[in-house]
CSV table of C-alpha atoms and ligand atoms in Angstrom, one decimal:
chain,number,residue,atom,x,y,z
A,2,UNK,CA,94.6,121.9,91.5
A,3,UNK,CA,93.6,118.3,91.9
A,4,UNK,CA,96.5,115.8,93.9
A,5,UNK,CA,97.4,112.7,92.0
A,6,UNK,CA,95.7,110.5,94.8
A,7,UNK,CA,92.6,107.4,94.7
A,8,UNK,CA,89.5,109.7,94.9
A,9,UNK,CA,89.3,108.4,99.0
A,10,UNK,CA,92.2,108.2,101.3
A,11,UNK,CA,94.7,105.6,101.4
A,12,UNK,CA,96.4,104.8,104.5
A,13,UNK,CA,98.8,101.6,104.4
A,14,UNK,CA,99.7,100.0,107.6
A,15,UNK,CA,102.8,98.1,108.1
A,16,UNK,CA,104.8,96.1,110.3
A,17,UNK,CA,107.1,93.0,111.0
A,18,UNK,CA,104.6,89.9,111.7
A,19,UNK,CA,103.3,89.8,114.9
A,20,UNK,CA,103.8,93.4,115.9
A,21,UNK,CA,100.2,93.8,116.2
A,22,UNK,CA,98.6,95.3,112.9
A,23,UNK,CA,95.5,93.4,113.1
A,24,UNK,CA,95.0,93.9,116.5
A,25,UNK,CA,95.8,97.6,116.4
A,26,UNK,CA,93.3,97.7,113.2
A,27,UNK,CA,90.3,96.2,115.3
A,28,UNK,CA,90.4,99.0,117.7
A,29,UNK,CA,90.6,101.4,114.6
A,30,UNK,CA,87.9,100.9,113.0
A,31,UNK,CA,85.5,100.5,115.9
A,32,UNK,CA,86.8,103.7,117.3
A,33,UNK,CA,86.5,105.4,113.8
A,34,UNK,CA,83.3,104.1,113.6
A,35,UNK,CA,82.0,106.0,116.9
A,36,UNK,CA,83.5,109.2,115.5
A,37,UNK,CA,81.4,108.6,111.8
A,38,UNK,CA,84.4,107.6,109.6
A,39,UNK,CA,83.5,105.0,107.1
A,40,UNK,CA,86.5,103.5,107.0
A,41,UNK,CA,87.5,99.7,105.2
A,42,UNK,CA,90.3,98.0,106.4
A,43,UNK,CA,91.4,95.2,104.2
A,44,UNK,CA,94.7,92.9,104.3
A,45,UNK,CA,97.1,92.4,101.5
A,46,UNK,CA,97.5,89.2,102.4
A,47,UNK,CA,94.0,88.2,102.3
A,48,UNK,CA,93.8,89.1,98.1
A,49,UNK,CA,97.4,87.3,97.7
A,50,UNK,CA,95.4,83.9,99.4
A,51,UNK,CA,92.6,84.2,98.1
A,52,UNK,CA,94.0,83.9,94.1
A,53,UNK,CA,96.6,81.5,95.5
A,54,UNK,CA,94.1,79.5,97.5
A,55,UNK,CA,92.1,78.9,93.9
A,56,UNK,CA,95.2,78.1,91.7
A,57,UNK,CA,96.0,75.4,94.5
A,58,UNK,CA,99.8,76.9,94.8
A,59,UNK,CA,99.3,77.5,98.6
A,60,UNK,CA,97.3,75.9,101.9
A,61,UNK,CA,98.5,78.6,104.3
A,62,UNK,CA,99.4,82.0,104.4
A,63,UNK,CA,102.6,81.8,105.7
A,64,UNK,CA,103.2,79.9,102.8
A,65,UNK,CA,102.9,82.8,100.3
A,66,UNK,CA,106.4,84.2,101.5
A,67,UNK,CA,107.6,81.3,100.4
A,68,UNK,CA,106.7,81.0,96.9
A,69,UNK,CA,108.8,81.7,93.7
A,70,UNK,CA,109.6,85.2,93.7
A,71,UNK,CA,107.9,86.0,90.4
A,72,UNK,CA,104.2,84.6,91.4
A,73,UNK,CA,104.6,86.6,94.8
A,74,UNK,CA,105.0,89.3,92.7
A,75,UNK,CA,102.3,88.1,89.9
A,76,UNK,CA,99.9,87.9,93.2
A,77,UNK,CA,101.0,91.4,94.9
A,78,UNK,CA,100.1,93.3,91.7
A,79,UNK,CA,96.7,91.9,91.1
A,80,UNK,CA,95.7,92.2,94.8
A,81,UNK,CA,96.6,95.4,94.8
A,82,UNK,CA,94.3,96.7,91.4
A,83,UNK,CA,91.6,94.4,93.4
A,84,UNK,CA,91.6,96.0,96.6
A,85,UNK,CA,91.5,99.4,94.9
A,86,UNK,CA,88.4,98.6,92.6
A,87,UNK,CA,86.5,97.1,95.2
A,88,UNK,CA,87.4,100.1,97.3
A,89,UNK,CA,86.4,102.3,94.6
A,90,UNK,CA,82.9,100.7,94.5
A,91,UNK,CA,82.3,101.5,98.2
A,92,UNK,CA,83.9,104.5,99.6
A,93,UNK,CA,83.9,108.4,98.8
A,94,UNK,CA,85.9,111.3,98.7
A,95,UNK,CA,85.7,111.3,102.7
A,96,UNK,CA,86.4,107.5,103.2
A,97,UNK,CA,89.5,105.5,104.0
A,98,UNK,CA,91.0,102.6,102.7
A,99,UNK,CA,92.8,101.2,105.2
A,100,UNK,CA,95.5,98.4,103.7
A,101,UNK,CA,97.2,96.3,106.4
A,102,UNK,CA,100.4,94.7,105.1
A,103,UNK,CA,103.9,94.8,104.9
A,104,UNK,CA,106.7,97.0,103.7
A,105,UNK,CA,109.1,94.4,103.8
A,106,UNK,CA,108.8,90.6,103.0
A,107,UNK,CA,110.9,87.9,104.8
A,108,UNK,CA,111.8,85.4,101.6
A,109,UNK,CA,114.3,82.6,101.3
A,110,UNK,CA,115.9,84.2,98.7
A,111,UNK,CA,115.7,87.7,100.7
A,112,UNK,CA,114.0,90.9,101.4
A,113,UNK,CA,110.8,91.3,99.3
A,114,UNK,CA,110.0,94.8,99.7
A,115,UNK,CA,105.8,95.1,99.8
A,116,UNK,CA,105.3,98.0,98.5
A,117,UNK,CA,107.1,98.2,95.2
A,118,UNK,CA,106.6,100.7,92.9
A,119,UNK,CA,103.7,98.4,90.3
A,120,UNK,CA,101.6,97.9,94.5
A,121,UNK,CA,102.5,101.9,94.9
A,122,UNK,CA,101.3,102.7,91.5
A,123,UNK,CA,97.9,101.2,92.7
A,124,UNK,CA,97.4,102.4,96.1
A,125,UNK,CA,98.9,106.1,96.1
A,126,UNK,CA,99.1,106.4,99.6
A,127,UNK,CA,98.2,109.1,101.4
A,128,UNK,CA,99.8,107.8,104.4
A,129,UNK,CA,102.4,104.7,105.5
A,130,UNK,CA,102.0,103.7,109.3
A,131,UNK,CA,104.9,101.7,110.6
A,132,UNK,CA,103.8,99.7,113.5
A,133,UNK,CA,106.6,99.1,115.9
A,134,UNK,CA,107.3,97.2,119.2
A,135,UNK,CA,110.3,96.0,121.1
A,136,UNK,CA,112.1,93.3,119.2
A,137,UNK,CA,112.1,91.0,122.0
A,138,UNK,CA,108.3,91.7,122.5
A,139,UNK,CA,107.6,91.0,119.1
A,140,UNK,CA,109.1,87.6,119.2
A,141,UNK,CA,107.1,86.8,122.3
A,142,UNK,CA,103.9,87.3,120.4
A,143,UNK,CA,104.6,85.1,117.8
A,144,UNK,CA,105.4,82.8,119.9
A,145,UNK,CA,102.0,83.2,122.0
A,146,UNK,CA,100.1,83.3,118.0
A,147,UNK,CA,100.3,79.6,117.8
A,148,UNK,CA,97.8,79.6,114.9
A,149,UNK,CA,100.7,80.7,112.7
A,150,UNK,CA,104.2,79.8,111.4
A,151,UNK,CA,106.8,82.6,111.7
A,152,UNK,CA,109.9,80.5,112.8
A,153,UNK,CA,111.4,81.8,109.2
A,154,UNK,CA,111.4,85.6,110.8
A,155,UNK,CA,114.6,84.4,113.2
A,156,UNK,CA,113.7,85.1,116.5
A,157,UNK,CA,114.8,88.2,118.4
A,158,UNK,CA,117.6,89.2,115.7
A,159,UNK,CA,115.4,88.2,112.8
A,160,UNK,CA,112.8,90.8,114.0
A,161,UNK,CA,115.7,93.5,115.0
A,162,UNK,CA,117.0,93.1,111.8
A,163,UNK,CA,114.0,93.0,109.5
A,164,UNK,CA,112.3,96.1,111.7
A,165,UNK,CA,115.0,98.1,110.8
A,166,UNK,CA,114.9,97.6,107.3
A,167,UNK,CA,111.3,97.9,106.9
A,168,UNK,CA,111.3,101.2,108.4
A,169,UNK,CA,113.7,102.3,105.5
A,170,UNK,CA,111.5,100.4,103.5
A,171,UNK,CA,108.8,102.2,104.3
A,172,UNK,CA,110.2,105.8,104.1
A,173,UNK,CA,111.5,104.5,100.3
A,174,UNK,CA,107.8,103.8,99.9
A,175,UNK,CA,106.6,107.2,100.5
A,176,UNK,CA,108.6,109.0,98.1
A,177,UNK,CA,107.2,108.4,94.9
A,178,UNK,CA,103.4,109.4,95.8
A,179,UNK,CA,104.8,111.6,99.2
A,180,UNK,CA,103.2,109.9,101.3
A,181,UNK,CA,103.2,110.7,105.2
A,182,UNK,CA,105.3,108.4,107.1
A,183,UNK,CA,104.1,107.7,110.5
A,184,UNK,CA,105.7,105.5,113.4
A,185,UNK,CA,103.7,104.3,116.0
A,186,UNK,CA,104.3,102.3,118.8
A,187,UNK,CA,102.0,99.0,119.7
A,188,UNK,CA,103.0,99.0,123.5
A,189,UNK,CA,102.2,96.1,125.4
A,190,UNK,CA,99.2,95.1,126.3
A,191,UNK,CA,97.6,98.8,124.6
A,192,UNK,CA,96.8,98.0,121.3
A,193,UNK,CA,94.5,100.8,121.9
A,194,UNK,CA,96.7,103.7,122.3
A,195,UNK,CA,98.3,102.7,118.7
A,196,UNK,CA,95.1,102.9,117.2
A,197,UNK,CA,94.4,106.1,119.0
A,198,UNK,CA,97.5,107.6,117.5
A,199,UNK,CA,96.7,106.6,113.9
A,200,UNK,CA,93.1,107.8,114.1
A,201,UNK,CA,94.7,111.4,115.0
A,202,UNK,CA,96.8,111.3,112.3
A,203,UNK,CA,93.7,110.8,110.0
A,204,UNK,CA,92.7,114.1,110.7
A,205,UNK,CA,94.7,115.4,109.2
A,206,UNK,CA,94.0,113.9,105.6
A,207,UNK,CA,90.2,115.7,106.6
A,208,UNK,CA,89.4,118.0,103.6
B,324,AP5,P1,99.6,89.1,106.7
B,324,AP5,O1,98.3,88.9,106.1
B,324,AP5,O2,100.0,90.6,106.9
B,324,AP5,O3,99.8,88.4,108.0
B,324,AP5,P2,98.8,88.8,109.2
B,324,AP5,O4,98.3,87.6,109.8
B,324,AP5,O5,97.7,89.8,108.8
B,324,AP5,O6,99.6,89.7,110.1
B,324,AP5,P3,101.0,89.5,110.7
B,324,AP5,O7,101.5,88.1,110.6
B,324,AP5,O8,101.8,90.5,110.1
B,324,AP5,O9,100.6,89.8,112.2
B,324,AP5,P4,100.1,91.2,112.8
B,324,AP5,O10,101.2,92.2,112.9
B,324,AP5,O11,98.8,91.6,112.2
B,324,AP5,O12,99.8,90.7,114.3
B,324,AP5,P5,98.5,90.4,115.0
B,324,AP5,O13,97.6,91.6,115.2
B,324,AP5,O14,97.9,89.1,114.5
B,324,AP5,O15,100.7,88.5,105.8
B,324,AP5,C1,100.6,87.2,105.3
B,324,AP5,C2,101.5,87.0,104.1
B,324,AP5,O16,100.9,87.8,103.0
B,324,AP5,C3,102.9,87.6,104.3
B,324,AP5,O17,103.7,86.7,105.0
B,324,AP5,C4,103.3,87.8,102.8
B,324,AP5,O18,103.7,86.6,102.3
B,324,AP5,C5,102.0,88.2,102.2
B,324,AP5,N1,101.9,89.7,102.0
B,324,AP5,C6,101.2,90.6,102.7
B,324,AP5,N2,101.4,91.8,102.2
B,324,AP5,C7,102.2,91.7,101.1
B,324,AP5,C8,102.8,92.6,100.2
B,324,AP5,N3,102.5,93.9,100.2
B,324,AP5,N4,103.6,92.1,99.2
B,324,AP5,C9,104.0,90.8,99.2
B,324,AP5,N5,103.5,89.9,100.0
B,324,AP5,C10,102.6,90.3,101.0
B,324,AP5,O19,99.0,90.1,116.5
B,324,AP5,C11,99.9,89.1,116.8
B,324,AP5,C12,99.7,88.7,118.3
B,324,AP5,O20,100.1,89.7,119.2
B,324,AP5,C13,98.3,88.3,118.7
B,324,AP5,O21,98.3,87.2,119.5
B,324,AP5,C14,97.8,89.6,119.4
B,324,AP5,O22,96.8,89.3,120.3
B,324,AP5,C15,99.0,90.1,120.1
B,324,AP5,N6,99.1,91.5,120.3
B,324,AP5,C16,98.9,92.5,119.3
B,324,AP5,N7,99.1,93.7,119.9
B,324,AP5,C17,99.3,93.5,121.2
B,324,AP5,C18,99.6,94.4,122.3
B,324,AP5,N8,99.6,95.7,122.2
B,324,AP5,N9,99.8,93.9,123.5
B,324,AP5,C19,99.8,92.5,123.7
B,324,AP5,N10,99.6,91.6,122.7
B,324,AP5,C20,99.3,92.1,121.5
């Protein structure tokens, strides 16, 4: 008897902008690389750009959370099928696909959650990974990422706030596919140890 999964793993890694997901997925893959995983990590964000980037609608990313709610949603479902048929070109039944984004999506108009059930239909998740850090800690390094624009989060209480609903977010997620739900801290300054604990926890998707 055969789970309904993608024919390789699926592990979706989320968190409030600027916890560290990026960071954390760096030392992933090269540490999944010295153990022979084959392992692609690609971001949501990138596939919503990308189509938004040609259709002119955008210049930045942290300009997708701000566009009507019905082309962020036009843009989540397509770059979800995309990241899953390019995945399924590349990896086998021992590979991961490794899908940095969000659970939950700061909009004017309100939470967008990021993995809705048309993304979840897609991506079957083995796995969700909630990245956590401190609140306070979270605003500092958005405030230290000057490359980006996160002023909409709302400081301190904007990230308290948000983290808190994400995680419920996340667990709401996992139910249709029942996914695993892991919550990992990215402590300061040991982005390392985060990626340590996820790499662990991919063992146990091993046939
Ligand atoms: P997205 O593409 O996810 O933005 P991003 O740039 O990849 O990542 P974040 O902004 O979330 O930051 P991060 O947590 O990866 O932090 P980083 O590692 O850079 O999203 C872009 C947009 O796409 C979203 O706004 C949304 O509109 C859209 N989108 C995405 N997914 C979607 C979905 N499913 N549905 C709808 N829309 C979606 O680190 C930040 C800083 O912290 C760095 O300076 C780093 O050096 C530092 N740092 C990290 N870890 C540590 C540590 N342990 N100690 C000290 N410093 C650290």
């Amino acid at each position: 008897m055969e789970a309904d999964r993608n024919p390789f793993k699926v592990v979706v890694v989320t968190g409030v902008p600027g916890v560290g997901k990026t960071t954390v997925l760096e030392h992933l893959a090269r540490m999944a690389q010295q153990r022979g995983l084959k392992l692609k990590v690609v971001n949501f964000g990138d596939y919503m750009l990308e189509t938004a980037l040609k259709e002119g609608i955008v210049r930045s990313r942290d300009e997708l959370r701000r566009l009507p709610l019905r082309r962020q949603l036009a843009l989540q479902t397509l770059a979800a099928s995309r990241m899953v048929e390019d995945a399924s070109r590349e990896l086998g039944e021992r590979d991961f696909l490794v899908v940095d984004t969000h659970a939950l999506v700061k909009t004017p108009s309100g939470y967008l959650p990021g993995l809705p059930f048309n993304v979840i239909e897609k991506l079957k998740p083995d796995m969700i990974v909630v990245v956590e850090a401190e609140p306070e800690v979270v605003a500092e390094r958005q405030a230290r990422d000057r490359g980006r624009f996160r002023a909409d989060i709302g400081g301190v209480e904007g990230v308290r706030e948000l983290m808190e609903q994400a995680r419920v977010a996340a667990i709401a997620s996992a139910v249709r596919y029942a996914s695993t739900v892991l919550i990992v801290n990215n402590r300061e300054g040991a982005p390392e140890e985060a990626a340590l604990r996820i790499l662990e926890a991919l063992g146990g998707l091993q046939p």
